[in-house]
CSV table of C-alpha atoms in Angstrom, one decimal:
chain,number,residue,atom,x,y,z
A,523,UNK,CA,15.6,-20.4,-21.4
A,524,UNK,CA,14.5,-23.4,-19.3
A,525,UNK,CA,14.5,-22.6,-15.6
A,526,UNK,CA,14.6,-18.8,-16.2
A,527,UNK,CA,12.0,-16.1,-15.8
A,528,UNK,CA,12.0,-12.4,-16.6
A,529,UNK,CA,11.4,-9.6,-14.2
A,530,UNK,CA,8.0,-8.9,-15.7
A,531,UNK,CA,6.9,-12.4,-14.6
A,532,UNK,CA,7.4,-11.5,-10.9
A,533,UNK,CA,7.4,-7.7,-10.8
A,534,UNK,CA,4.2,-7.9,-8.8
A,535,UNK,CA,6.4,-8.9,-5.8
A,536,UNK,CA,7.5,-5.3,-5.5
A,537,UNK,CA,4.0,-4.4,-4.3
A,538,UNK,CA,3.7,-7.4,-2.0
A,539,UNK,CA,4.4,-6.8,1.7
A,540,UNK,CA,4.9,-9.8,4.0
A,541,UNK,CA,4.4,-7.6,7.1
A,542,UNK,CA,0.9,-6.7,5.8
A,543,UNK,CA,0.1,-10.3,5.2
A,544,UNK,CA,1.3,-11.0,8.8
A,545,UNK,CA,-0.9,-8.2,10.0
A,546,UNK,CA,-3.9,-9.9,8.4
A,547,UNK,CA,-2.9,-13.2,10.0
A,548,UNK,CA,-2.8,-11.4,13.3
A,549,UNK,CA,-6.2,-10.1,12.7
A,550,UNK,CA,-7.6,-13.6,12.1
A,551,UNK,CA,-5.8,-14.9,15.2
A,552,UNK,CA,-7.3,-12.0,17.2
A,553,UNK,CA,-10.8,-13.0,16.1
A,554,UNK,CA,-10.0,-16.6,16.9
A,555,UNK,CA,-8.8,-15.7,20.4
A,556,UNK,CA,-11.8,-13.5,21.0
A,557,UNK,CA,-14.1,-16.4,20.1
A,558,UNK,CA,-12.2,-18.9,22.2
A,559,UNK,CA,-12.6,-16.5,25.2
A,560,UNK,CA,-16.4,-16.8,24.7
A,561,UNK,CA,-16.3,-20.6,24.8
A,562,UNK,CA,-15.6,-21.1,28.5
A,563,UNK,CA,-18.5,-19.0,29.9
A,564,UNK,CA,-20.7,-20.6,27.2
A,565,UNK,CA,-19.8,-24.1,28.5
A,566,UNK,CA,-20.5,-23.1,32.1
A,567,UNK,CA,-23.9,-21.7,31.1
A,568,UNK,CA,-24.6,-24.9,29.2
A,569,UNK,CA,-23.9,-26.9,32.3
A,570,UNK,CA,-26.3,-25.1,34.5
A,571,UNK,CA,-29.4,-27.2,35.4
A,572,UNK,CA,-32.8,-25.6,35.6
A,573,UNK,CA,-36.3,-26.7,34.8
A,574,UNK,CA,-39.1,-24.9,33.0
A,575,UNK,CA,-41.2,-25.3,29.9
A,576,UNK,CA,-38.6,-23.6,27.8
A,577,UNK,CA,-35.4,-25.0,29.5
A,578,UNK,CA,-34.9,-27.7,26.9
A,579,UNK,CA,-35.1,-25.3,24.0
A,580,UNK,CA,-32.8,-22.8,25.8
A,581,UNK,CA,-30.2,-25.5,26.5
A,582,UNK,CA,-30.4,-26.8,22.9
A,583,UNK,CA,-29.9,-23.3,21.5
A,584,UNK,CA,-27.1,-22.6,23.8
A,585,UNK,CA,-25.3,-25.8,22.8
A,586,UNK,CA,-25.8,-24.9,19.1
A,587,UNK,CA,-24.4,-21.4,19.7
A,588,UNK,CA,-21.3,-22.8,21.5
A,589,UNK,CA,-20.6,-25.2,18.6
A,590,UNK,CA,-21.2,-22.4,16.2
A,591,UNK,CA,-18.5,-20.2,17.9
A,592,UNK,CA,-16.2,-23.2,18.0
A,593,UNK,CA,-16.4,-23.8,14.3
A,594,UNK,CA,-15.9,-20.1,13.5
A,595,UNK,CA,-12.9,-20.0,15.8
A,596,UNK,CA,-11.4,-23.1,14.0
A,597,UNK,CA,-12.0,-21.3,10.6
A,598,UNK,CA,-10.2,-18.2,11.7
A,599,UNK,CA,-7.4,-20.2,13.3
A,600,UNK,CA,-6.8,-22.1,10.0
A,601,UNK,CA,-6.9,-18.8,8.0
A,602,UNK,CA,-4.3,-17.3,10.4
A,603,UNK,CA,-2.0,-20.2,9.9
A,604,UNK,CA,-2.3,-20.1,6.2
A,605,UNK,CA,-1.5,-16.4,5.9
A,606,UNK,CA,1.4,-16.8,8.4
A,607,UNK,CA,3.0,-19.5,6.2
A,608,UNK,CA,2.4,-17.4,3.0
A,609,UNK,CA,4.0,-14.4,4.6
A,610,UNK,CA,7.2,-16.4,5.3
A,611,UNK,CA,7.3,-17.7,1.8
A,612,UNK,CA,6.7,-14.2,0.4
A,613,UNK,CA,9.7,-13.0,2.3
A,614,UNK,CA,11.8,-15.7,0.7
A,615,UNK,CA,10.4,-14.9,-2.7
A,616,UNK,CA,11.1,-11.2,-2.4
A,617,UNK,CA,14.7,-12.0,-1.4
A,618,UNK,CA,15.2,-14.0,-4.6
A,619,UNK,CA,13.6,-11.1,-6.5
A,620,UNK,CA,16.0,-8.6,-4.9
A,621,UNK,CA,18.9,-10.8,-5.9
A,622,UNK,CA,17.6,-11.0,-9.4
A,623,UNK,CA,17.3,-7.2,-9.6
A,624,UNK,CA,20.9,-6.9,-8.3
A,625,UNK,CA,22.2,-9.0,-11.2
A,626,UNK,CA,19.9,-7.2,-13.6
A,627,UNK,CA,21.4,-3.8,-12.6
A,628,UNK,CA,24.9,-5.1,-13.2
A,629,UNK,CA,23.8,-6.5,-16.6
A,630,UNK,CA,22.3,-3.1,-17.5
A,631,UNK,CA,25.5,-1.4,-16.6
A,632,UNK,CA,27.5,-3.9,-18.7
A,633,UNK,CA,25.2,-3.4,-21.7
A,634,UNK,CA,25.5,0.4,-21.4
A,635,UNK,CA,29.2,0.1,-22.2
A,636,UNK,CA,28.3,-1.1,-25.6
A,637,UNK,CA,25.6,1.3,-26.7
A,638,UNK,CA,22.3,3.0,-25.9
A,639,UNK,CA,18.9,1.7,-26.9
A,640,UNK,CA,17.4,3.9,-29.7
A,641,UNK,CA,13.8,2.8,-30.3
A,642,UNK,CA,11.0,3.1,-27.8
A,643,UNK,CA,10.7,-0.7,-27.7
A,644,UNK,CA,14.3,-1.2,-26.7
A,645,UNK,CA,14.2,1.6,-24.1
A,646,UNK,CA,11.2,-0.1,-22.4
A,647,UNK,CA,12.8,-3.6,-22.5
A,648,UNK,CA,14.2,-5.0,-19.3
A,649,UNK,CA,18.0,-5.7,-19.3
A,650,UNK,CA,17.6,-9.4,-19.8
A,651,UNK,CA,15.6,-8.8,-23.0
A,652,UNK,CA,18.0,-6.2,-24.1
A,653,UNK,CA,20.9,-8.7,-23.9
A,654,UNK,CA,18.9,-11.4,-25.7
A,655,UNK,CA,18.2,-8.8,-28.4
A,656,UNK,CA,21.8,-7.4,-28.8
A,657,UNK,CA,22.3,-9.4,-32.0
A,658,UNK,CA,18.8,-9.2,-33.2
A,659,UNK,CA,16.6,-6.2,-34.1
A,660,UNK,CA,13.5,-4.7,-32.5
A,661,UNK,CA,13.3,-2.0,-35.1
A,662,UNK,CA,15.2,-0.5,-38.1
A,663,UNK,CA,17.1,2.0,-35.9
A,664,UNK,CA,18.2,-0.7,-33.5
A,665,UNK,CA,19.5,-2.6,-36.4
A,666,UNK,CA,21.7,0.3,-37.5
A,667,UNK,CA,22.9,0.7,-34.0
A,668,UNK,CA,23.8,-2.9,-33.5
A,669,UNK,CA,25.7,-3.2,-36.8
A,670,UNK,CA,28.8,-1.7,-35.1
A,671,UNK,CA,28.4,-3.5,-31.8
A,672,UNK,CA,31.1,-6.0,-30.7
A,673,UNK,CA,29.8,-7.8,-27.7
A,674,UNK,CA,32.3,-10.7,-27.6
A,675,UNK,CA,34.4,-9.2,-24.9
A,676,UNK,CA,31.4,-9.0,-22.5
A,677,UNK,CA,29.6,-12.1,-23.6
A,678,UNK,CA,30.6,-14.5,-20.9
A,679,UNK,CA,30.0,-12.0,-18.1
A,680,UNK,CA,26.7,-10.8,-19.6
A,681,UNK,CA,25.5,-14.4,-20.0
A,682,UNK,CA,26.4,-15.1,-16.4
A,683,UNK,CA,24.5,-12.1,-15.1
A,684,UNK,CA,21.6,-12.8,-17.5
A,685,UNK,CA,21.3,-16.4,-16.2
A,686,UNK,CA,21.8,-15.4,-12.6
A,687,UNK,CA,19.0,-12.8,-12.8
A,688,UNK,CA,16.7,-15.2,-14.6
A,689,UNK,CA,17.4,-18.0,-12.2
A,690,UNK,CA,16.6,-15.8,-9.2
A,691,UNK,CA,13.4,-14.5,-10.9
A,692,UNK,CA,12.4,-18.1,-11.5
A,693,UNK,CA,13.1,-19.0,-7.8
A,694,UNK,CA,11.0,-16.1,-6.8
A,695,UNK,CA,8.2,-17.1,-9.1
A,696,UNK,CA,8.0,-20.8,-8.0
A,697,UNK,CA,8.4,-19.9,-4.3
A,698,UNK,CA,5.5,-17.5,-4.4
A,699,UNK,CA,3.3,-19.6,-6.7
A,700,UNK,CA,3.6,-22.8,-4.7
A,701,UNK,CA,3.0,-20.9,-1.4
A,702,UNK,CA,0.0,-19.1,-2.8
A,703,UNK,CA,-1.6,-22.3,-4.0
A,704,UNK,CA,-1.2,-23.9,-0.6
A,705,UNK,CA,-2.5,-20.7,1.1
A,706,UNK,CA,-5.5,-20.4,-1.1
A,707,UNK,CA,-6.4,-24.0,-0.6
A,708,UNK,CA,-6.2,-23.6,3.2
A,709,UNK,CA,-8.3,-20.4,3.1
A,710,UNK,CA,-11.0,-22.2,1.2
A,711,UNK,CA,-11.0,-24.9,3.8
A,712,UNK,CA,-11.2,-22.3,6.5
A,713,UNK,CA,-14.1,-20.7,4.7
A,714,UNK,CA,-15.9,-24.0,4.6
A,715,UNK,CA,-15.7,-24.1,8.4
A,716,UNK,CA,-17.7,-20.9,8.7
A,717,UNK,CA,-21.5,-21.2,8.9
A,718,UNK,CA,-23.6,-19.9,6.0
A,719,UNK,CA,-26.4,-17.6,7.2
A,720,UNK,CA,-29.4,-17.2,4.9
A,721,UNK,CA,-32.5,-15.1,5.3
A,722,UNK,CA,-35.8,-16.5,4.1
A,723,UNK,CA,-37.6,-14.7,1.3
A,724,UNK,CA,-34.5,-12.6,0.4
A,725,UNK,CA,-35.6,-9.8,2.8
A,726,UNK,CA,-33.0,-7.5,4.2
A,727,UNK,CA,-31.6,-8.4,7.6
A,728,UNK,CA,-32.5,-6.6,10.8
A,729,UNK,CA,-29.8,-4.4,12.3
A,730,UNK,CA,-29.8,-5.9,15.8
A,731,UNK,CA,-27.0,-3.7,16.9
A,732,UNK,CA,-28.9,-0.6,16.1
A,733,UNK,CA,-32.2,-2.0,17.5
A,734,UNK,CA,-31.0,-3.2,20.9
A,735,UNK,CA,-29.7,-0.7,23.4
A,736,UNK,CA,-28.3,-3.5,25.6
A,737,UNK,CA,-26.2,-4.9,22.8
A,738,UNK,CA,-24.8,-1.4,22.1
A,739,UNK,CA,-24.0,-1.0,25.8
A,740,UNK,CA,-22.2,-4.4,25.8
A,741,UNK,CA,-20.2,-3.4,22.8
A,742,UNK,CA,-19.1,-0.1,24.4
A,743,UNK,CA,-17.9,-2.0,27.5
A,744,UNK,CA,-16.1,-4.5,25.3
A,745,UNK,CA,-14.0,-1.9,23.5
A,746,UNK,CA,-11.6,-1.9,26.5
A,747,UNK,CA,-10.8,-5.6,25.8
A,748,UNK,CA,-7.5,-5.8,23.9
A,749,UNK,CA,-9.0,-8.6,21.8
A,750,UNK,CA,-11.4,-6.2,20.1
A,751,UNK,CA,-8.6,-4.6,18.1
A,752,UNK,CA,-5.0,-5.1,17.2
A,753,UNK,CA,-2.5,-2.9,19.0
A,754,UNK,CA,-1.7,0.2,16.9
A,755,UNK,CA,-4.7,-0.1,14.6
A,756,UNK,CA,-6.6,3.0,13.7
A,757,UNK,CA,-10.3,3.7,13.8
A,758,UNK,CA,-12.5,0.9,12.5
A,759,UNK,CA,-13.7,1.4,8.9
A,760,UNK,CA,-16.1,-0.4,6.6
A,761,UNK,CA,-14.3,-2.4,3.9
A,762,UNK,CA,-15.2,-1.9,0.3
A,763,UNK,CA,-14.7,-4.0,-2.8
A,764,UNK,CA,-12.5,-3.1,-5.8
A,765,UNK,CA,-13.4,0.0,-7.8
A,766,UNK,CA,-14.1,-0.8,-11.4
A,767,UNK,CA,-14.0,1.5,-14.5
A,768,UNK,CA,-17.7,2.3,-14.1
A,769,UNK,CA,-17.3,3.8,-10.7
A,770,UNK,CA,-15.7,7.3,-11.1
A,771,UNK,CA,-15.9,8.3,-7.4
A,772,UNK,CA,-14.6,5.6,-5.1
A,773,UNK,CA,-16.1,5.1,-1.6
A,774,UNK,CA,-12.9,6.3,0.0
A,775,UNK,CA,-12.9,9.5,-2.1
A,776,UNK,CA,-16.5,10.1,-1.2
A,777,UNK,CA,-15.8,9.6,2.5
A,778,UNK,CA,-12.8,12.1,2.4
A,779,UNK,CA,-15.0,14.6,0.6
A,780,UNK,CA,-17.6,14.4,3.3
A,781,UNK,CA,-15.0,14.7,6.1
A,782,UNK,CA,-13.3,17.8,4.7
A,783,UNK,CA,-16.6,19.6,3.9
A,784,UNK,CA,-17.0,20.8,7.4
A,785,UNK,CA,-13.3,21.8,7.9
A,786,UNK,CA,-11.9,25.3,7.6
A,787,UNK,CA,-10.5,26.5,4.3
A,788,UNK,CA,-6.9,25.4,3.7
A,789,UNK,CA,-3.9,27.4,2.5
A,790,UNK,CA,-2.3,26.3,-0.7
A,791,UNK,CA,1.2,26.6,-2.4
A,792,UNK,CA,0.2,25.9,-6.0
A,793,UNK,CA,1.6,29.2,-7.4
A,794,UNK,CA,4.2,30.2,-4.8
A,795,UNK,CA,6.9,27.9,-3.5
A,796,UNK,CA,7.5,27.9,0.3
A,797,UNK,CA,11.2,28.3,0.7
A,798,UNK,CA,11.7,29.5,4.3
A,799,UNK,CA,11.0,28.1,7.7
A,800,UNK,CA,8.7,30.9,8.4
A,801,UNK,CA,6.6,30.2,5.3
A,802,UNK,CA,6.5,26.5,6.3
A,803,UNK,CA,5.4,27.4,9.8
A,804,UNK,CA,2.6,29.7,8.5
A,805,UNK,CA,1.3,27.0,6.2
A,806,UNK,CA,1.2,24.4,8.9
A,807,UNK,CA,-0.5,26.8,11.3
A,808,UNK,CA,-3.1,27.8,8.8
A,809,UNK,CA,-3.8,24.1,8.0
A,810,UNK,CA,-3.5,22.7,11.5
A,811,UNK,CA,-7.2,21.8,11.9
A,812,UNK,CA,-7.1,19.9,8.6
A,813,UNK,CA,-3.8,18.1,9.5
A,814,UNK,CA,-5.2,17.2,12.9
A,815,UNK,CA,-8.4,15.8,11.5
A,816,UNK,CA,-6.5,13.9,8.9
A,817,UNK,CA,-4.1,12.4,11.5
A,818,UNK,CA,-7.0,11.4,13.7
A,819,UNK,CA,-8.9,9.7,10.8
A,820,UNK,CA,-5.8,7.7,9.9
A,821,UNK,CA,-4.9,6.7,13.5
A,822,UNK,CA,-1.6,8.6,13.5
A,823,UNK,CA,0.1,11.1,15.8
A,824,UNK,CA,-0.6,14.6,14.4
A,825,UNK,CA,3.1,15.5,14.7
A,826,UNK,CA,4.0,12.8,12.2
A,827,UNK,CA,1.6,14.2,9.6
A,828,UNK,CA,2.6,17.8,10.3
A,829,UNK,CA,6.3,16.8,10.2
A,830,UNK,CA,6.0,15.2,6.8
A,831,UNK,CA,3.9,18.1,5.6
A,832,UNK,CA,6.7,20.4,6.6
A,833,UNK,CA,9.1,18.5,4.5
A,834,UNK,CA,6.9,18.2,1.4
A,835,UNK,CA,5.6,21.8,1.1
A,836,UNK,CA,9.2,23.1,0.9
A,837,UNK,CA,11.4,23.5,-2.1
A,838,UNK,CA,11.4,25.6,-5.2
A,839,UNK,CA,8.9,23.6,-7.2
A,840,UNK,CA,5.3,24.9,-6.8
A,841,UNK,CA,2.3,22.8,-7.7
A,842,UNK,CA,2.1,24.5,-11.1
A,843,UNK,CA,5.4,22.7,-12.1
A,844,UNK,CA,3.9,19.4,-11.0
A,845,UNK,CA,1.1,19.9,-13.6
A,846,UNK,CA,3.7,20.8,-16.2
A,847,UNK,CA,5.7,17.6,-15.4
A,848,UNK,CA,2.6,15.4,-15.6
A,849,UNK,CA,1.5,16.9,-18.9
A,850,UNK,CA,4.9,16.4,-20.5
A,851,UNK,CA,5.1,12.8,-19.2
A,852,UNK,CA,1.6,12.1,-20.6
A,853,UNK,CA,2.8,13.4,-24.0
A,854,UNK,CA,5.9,11.2,-23.9
A,855,UNK,CA,3.7,8.2,-23.0
A,856,UNK,CA,1.2,8.8,-25.8
A,857,UNK,CA,1.8,7.1,-29.2
A,858,UNK,CA,1.4,10.5,-30.8
A,859,UNK,CA,3.6,12.3,-28.3
A,860,UNK,CA,7.4,12.5,-27.9
A,861,UNK,CA,8.1,9.0,-29.2
A,862,UNK,CA,10.6,7.4,-29.3
A,863,UNK,CA,11.5,9.1,-26.0
A,864,UNK,CA,9.8,7.3,-23.1
A,865,UNK,CA,8.7,9.3,-19.9
A,866,UNK,CA,11.6,7.6,-18.0
A,867,UNK,CA,14.2,9.0,-20.4
A,868,UNK,CA,13.1,12.6,-20.4
A,869,UNK,CA,15.8,15.0,-19.2
A,870,UNK,CA,16.2,16.5,-15.7
A,871,UNK,CA,13.3,16.2,-13.2
A,872,UNK,CA,10.9,15.5,-16.1
A,873,UNK,CA,12.1,11.9,-16.3
A,874,UNK,CA,10.0,9.3,-14.6
A,875,UNK,CA,7.0,7.0,-15.0
A,876,UNK,CA,3.7,8.7,-15.6
A,877,UNK,CA,2.0,7.2,-12.6
A,878,UNK,CA,4.9,8.3,-10.4
A,879,UNK,CA,4.3,12.0,-11.0
A,880,UNK,CA,3.7,13.7,-7.6
A,881,UNK,CA,0.9,16.2,-6.9
A,882,UNK,CA,-0.3,18.3,-4.1
A,883,UNK,CA,1.1,20.4,-1.2
A,884,UNK,CA,2.1,17.2,0.6
A,885,UNK,CA,3.6,15.6,-2.5
A,886,UNK,CA,2.2,12.1,-3.3
A,887,UNK,CA,2.7,10.0,-6.4
A,888,UNK,CA,-0.4,9.6,-8.4
A,889,UNK,CA,-0.4,5.8,-8.1
A,890,UNK,CA,0.0,5.9,-4.3
A,891,UNK,CA,-2.9,8.4,-4.1
A,892,UNK,CA,-5.0,6.1,-6.3
A,893,UNK,CA,-4.2,3.2,-4.0
A,894,UNK,CA,-5.2,5.1,-0.9
A,895,UNK,CA,-8.5,6.1,-2.6
A,896,UNK,CA,-9.3,2.5,-3.5
A,897,UNK,CA,-8.5,2.6,-7.2
A,898,UNK,CA,-6.3,0.1,-9.2
A,899,UNK,CA,-3.5,2.3,-10.5
A,900,UNK,CA,-2.8,0.0,-13.4
A,901,UNK,CA,-6.4,0.3,-14.7
A,902,UNK,CA,-7.4,3.9,-14.1
A,903,UNK,CA,-9.7,5.4,-16.6
A,904,UNK,CA,-9.0,8.9,-17.8
A,905,UNK,CA,-11.9,10.2,-15.6
A,906,UNK,CA,-10.6,8.4,-12.5
A,907,UNK,CA,-7.1,9.7,-13.1
A,908,UNK,CA,-8.4,13.3,-13.3
A,909,UNK,CA,-10.4,12.8,-10.1
A,910,UNK,CA,-7.3,11.5,-8.3
A,911,UNK,CA,-5.1,14.4,-9.5
A,912,UNK,CA,-7.8,16.9,-8.4
A,913,UNK,CA,-8.1,15.3,-5.0
A,914,UNK,CA,-4.3,15.4,-4.5
A,915,UNK,CA,-4.1,19.0,-5.5
A,916,UNK,CA,-6.9,20.1,-3.1
A,917,UNK,CA,-5.1,20.9,0.1
A,918,UNK,CA,-7.8,19.4,2.4
A,919,UNK,CA,-8.2,16.2,0.5
A,920,UNK,CA,-4.5,16.0,0.0
A,921,UNK,CA,-3.9,16.0,3.8
A,922,UNK,CA,-6.3,13.1,4.2
A,923,UNK,CA,-4.8,11.1,1.4
A,924,UNK,CA,-1.2,11.8,2.7
A,925,UNK,CA,-2.2,10.6,6.2
A,926,UNK,CA,-3.9,7.6,4.7
A,927,UNK,CA,-0.6,6.7,2.8
A,928,UNK,CA,1.4,7.2,6.0
A,929,UNK,CA,-1.0,4.9,7.8
A,930,UNK,CA,-0.6,2.4,5.0
A,931,UNK,CA,3.2,2.6,5.4
A,932,UNK,CA,2.9,2.1,9.2
A,933,UNK,CA,0.7,-1.0,8.6
A,934,UNK,CA,3.2,-2.5,6.1
A,935,UNK,CA,6.2,-1.9,8.4
A,936,UNK,CA,7.3,-3.5,11.7
A,937,UNK,CA,5.5,-0.6,13.5
A,938,UNK,CA,2.0,-1.7,12.8
A,939,UNK,CA,1.3,-2.7,16.4
A,940,UNK,CA,2.6,0.6,17.9
A,941,UNK,CA,-0.3,2.8,19.1
A,942,UNK,CA,-0.3,6.4,17.8
A,943,UNK,CA,0.2,7.9,21.3
A,944,UNK,CA,3.2,5.7,21.9
A,945,UNK,CA,5.2,6.2,18.7
A,946,UNK,CA,8.8,7.4,19.4
A,947,UNK,CA,10.6,10.0,17.4
A,948,UNK,CA,12.8,7.3,15.9
A,949,UNK,CA,9.8,5.4,14.7
A,950,UNK,CA,8.2,8.4,13.2
A,951,UNK,CA,11.6,9.1,11.5
A,952,UNK,CA,11.5,5.6,9.9
A,953,UNK,CA,8.0,6.2,8.6
A,954,UNK,CA,9.1,9.5,7.1
A,955,UNK,CA,12.1,7.9,5.4
A,956,UNK,CA,9.8,5.2,4.0
A,957,UNK,CA,7.4,7.9,2.7
A,958,UNK,CA,10.3,9.4,0.8
A,959,UNK,CA,12.2,6.4,-0.3
A,960,UNK,CA,9.6,3.6,-0.6
A,961,UNK,CA,11.4,0.2,-0.9
A,962,UNK,CA,14.8,2.1,-0.9
A,963,UNK,CA,14.1,3.9,2.4
A,964,UNK,CA,17.4,2.7,3.9
A,965,UNK,CA,19.5,4.4,1.2
A,966,UNK,CA,21.2,7.7,2.0
A,967,UNK,CA,18.7,10.0,0.2
A,968,UNK,CA,15.7,8.7,2.2
A,969,UNK,CA,17.7,8.6,5.4
A,970,UNK,CA,18.6,12.2,4.9
A,971,UNK,CA,14.9,13.0,4.5
A,972,UNK,CA,14.3,11.2,7.8
A,973,UNK,CA,17.1,13.3,9.5
A,974,UNK,CA,15.6,16.5,8.2
A,975,UNK,CA,12.2,15.4,9.4
A,976,UNK,CA,13.6,15.0,12.9
A,977,UNK,CA,15.4,18.3,12.6
A,978,UNK,CA,12.2,20.2,11.8
A,979,UNK,CA,9.9,18.2,14.0
A,980,UNK,CA,10.0,20.7,16.9
A,981,UNK,CA,9.1,23.6,14.6
A,982,UNK,CA,6.2,21.6,13.1
A,983,UNK,CA,4.9,20.8,16.6
A,984,UNK,CA,5.0,24.5,17.5
A,985,UNK,CA,3.1,25.4,14.4
A,986,UNK,CA,0.4,22.9,15.3
A,987,UNK,CA,-0.3,24.6,18.6
């Protein structure tokens, strides 16, 4: 097994997005450029000669301030370069990962010609592990199943696919690991270039921005400068740290609750499916103020949010069936539930991962909703999971979460720098397809979703008037 890795070793790459890393690199470069722009007038001011009792102190402080700005600019420049290089390596690693998954799918199809996994352990195993285990046992039932297997006729091809998948996964692993190590080292160096500010006595700092009207006026004037924000970025928001198990309500969820509190009541489709264009239009019209507020909060065109809502509220599955699906998947995932059947192997539309169950009028997978709300989907407590489900099923909160997810998709795509008021129909179609298909947005199913989005966009716009 030397030189081979399994998918589980690099599966985190599925959630990694080079475009988003590039976006952060661009943010650091923006700050660097903004600081460099300050340096020239600071040099000119430093060169001015005047004499008074306080001129020496003034000149010294001005020189210190200029050097301070210079060091901060160097730090941000170094950080931008580090992230830019890591984004390129991440792109390469993801291509190796995709090649590995391609070989893995072929291996799975080949294995399927010889039998079906019986035990829960075998069902959950990735194809590489299944092939390694074809002549061993993971449980008594697997042993009985494998007694009659003759794998000699597929051995050579299966070994080739196994090694090809494992080799690509190993390439992905080493490429990302090495690049990450270099990036983290460079980021630490960049951090060391930044000054460390400390307050004596541990007292809280003075909010100079709030206290000085002149500073607020300067800030208002500076907002027109393109260096104060990246193109296409939405409203500025405070960043928060990771949400742990001891924090039931995340800052993002609390913020959404506060924003929707003053909005009109929203229509729902929990009990009754919306199956006609007229029903869709009525729902959009009744919820237009909520959809408009959600789009503005996320920095998106309102027709994008309304158009995706039009797509998602349709169909013959009301919200009630989402609850039923989630409950059955929970039972299948529980040790006391439907074992040995895993959630993914349930029949019909019931099949799927527990955290990929969709909820709400604008259907969103639970794990995606958790991400938008600042939770770690892999470590949700039962209470946090319940709060996320409830938020997704509330029409008003659901609209804000859906808009937040659409904004996340925009930031992770090549459309991050497109302002909301300049987005074209084709660009909105791409985001809609990505909303539906995720990493497989370019496949026919998601592309069909994008086509339907465009086809219904005019009606969605009319309903928003």
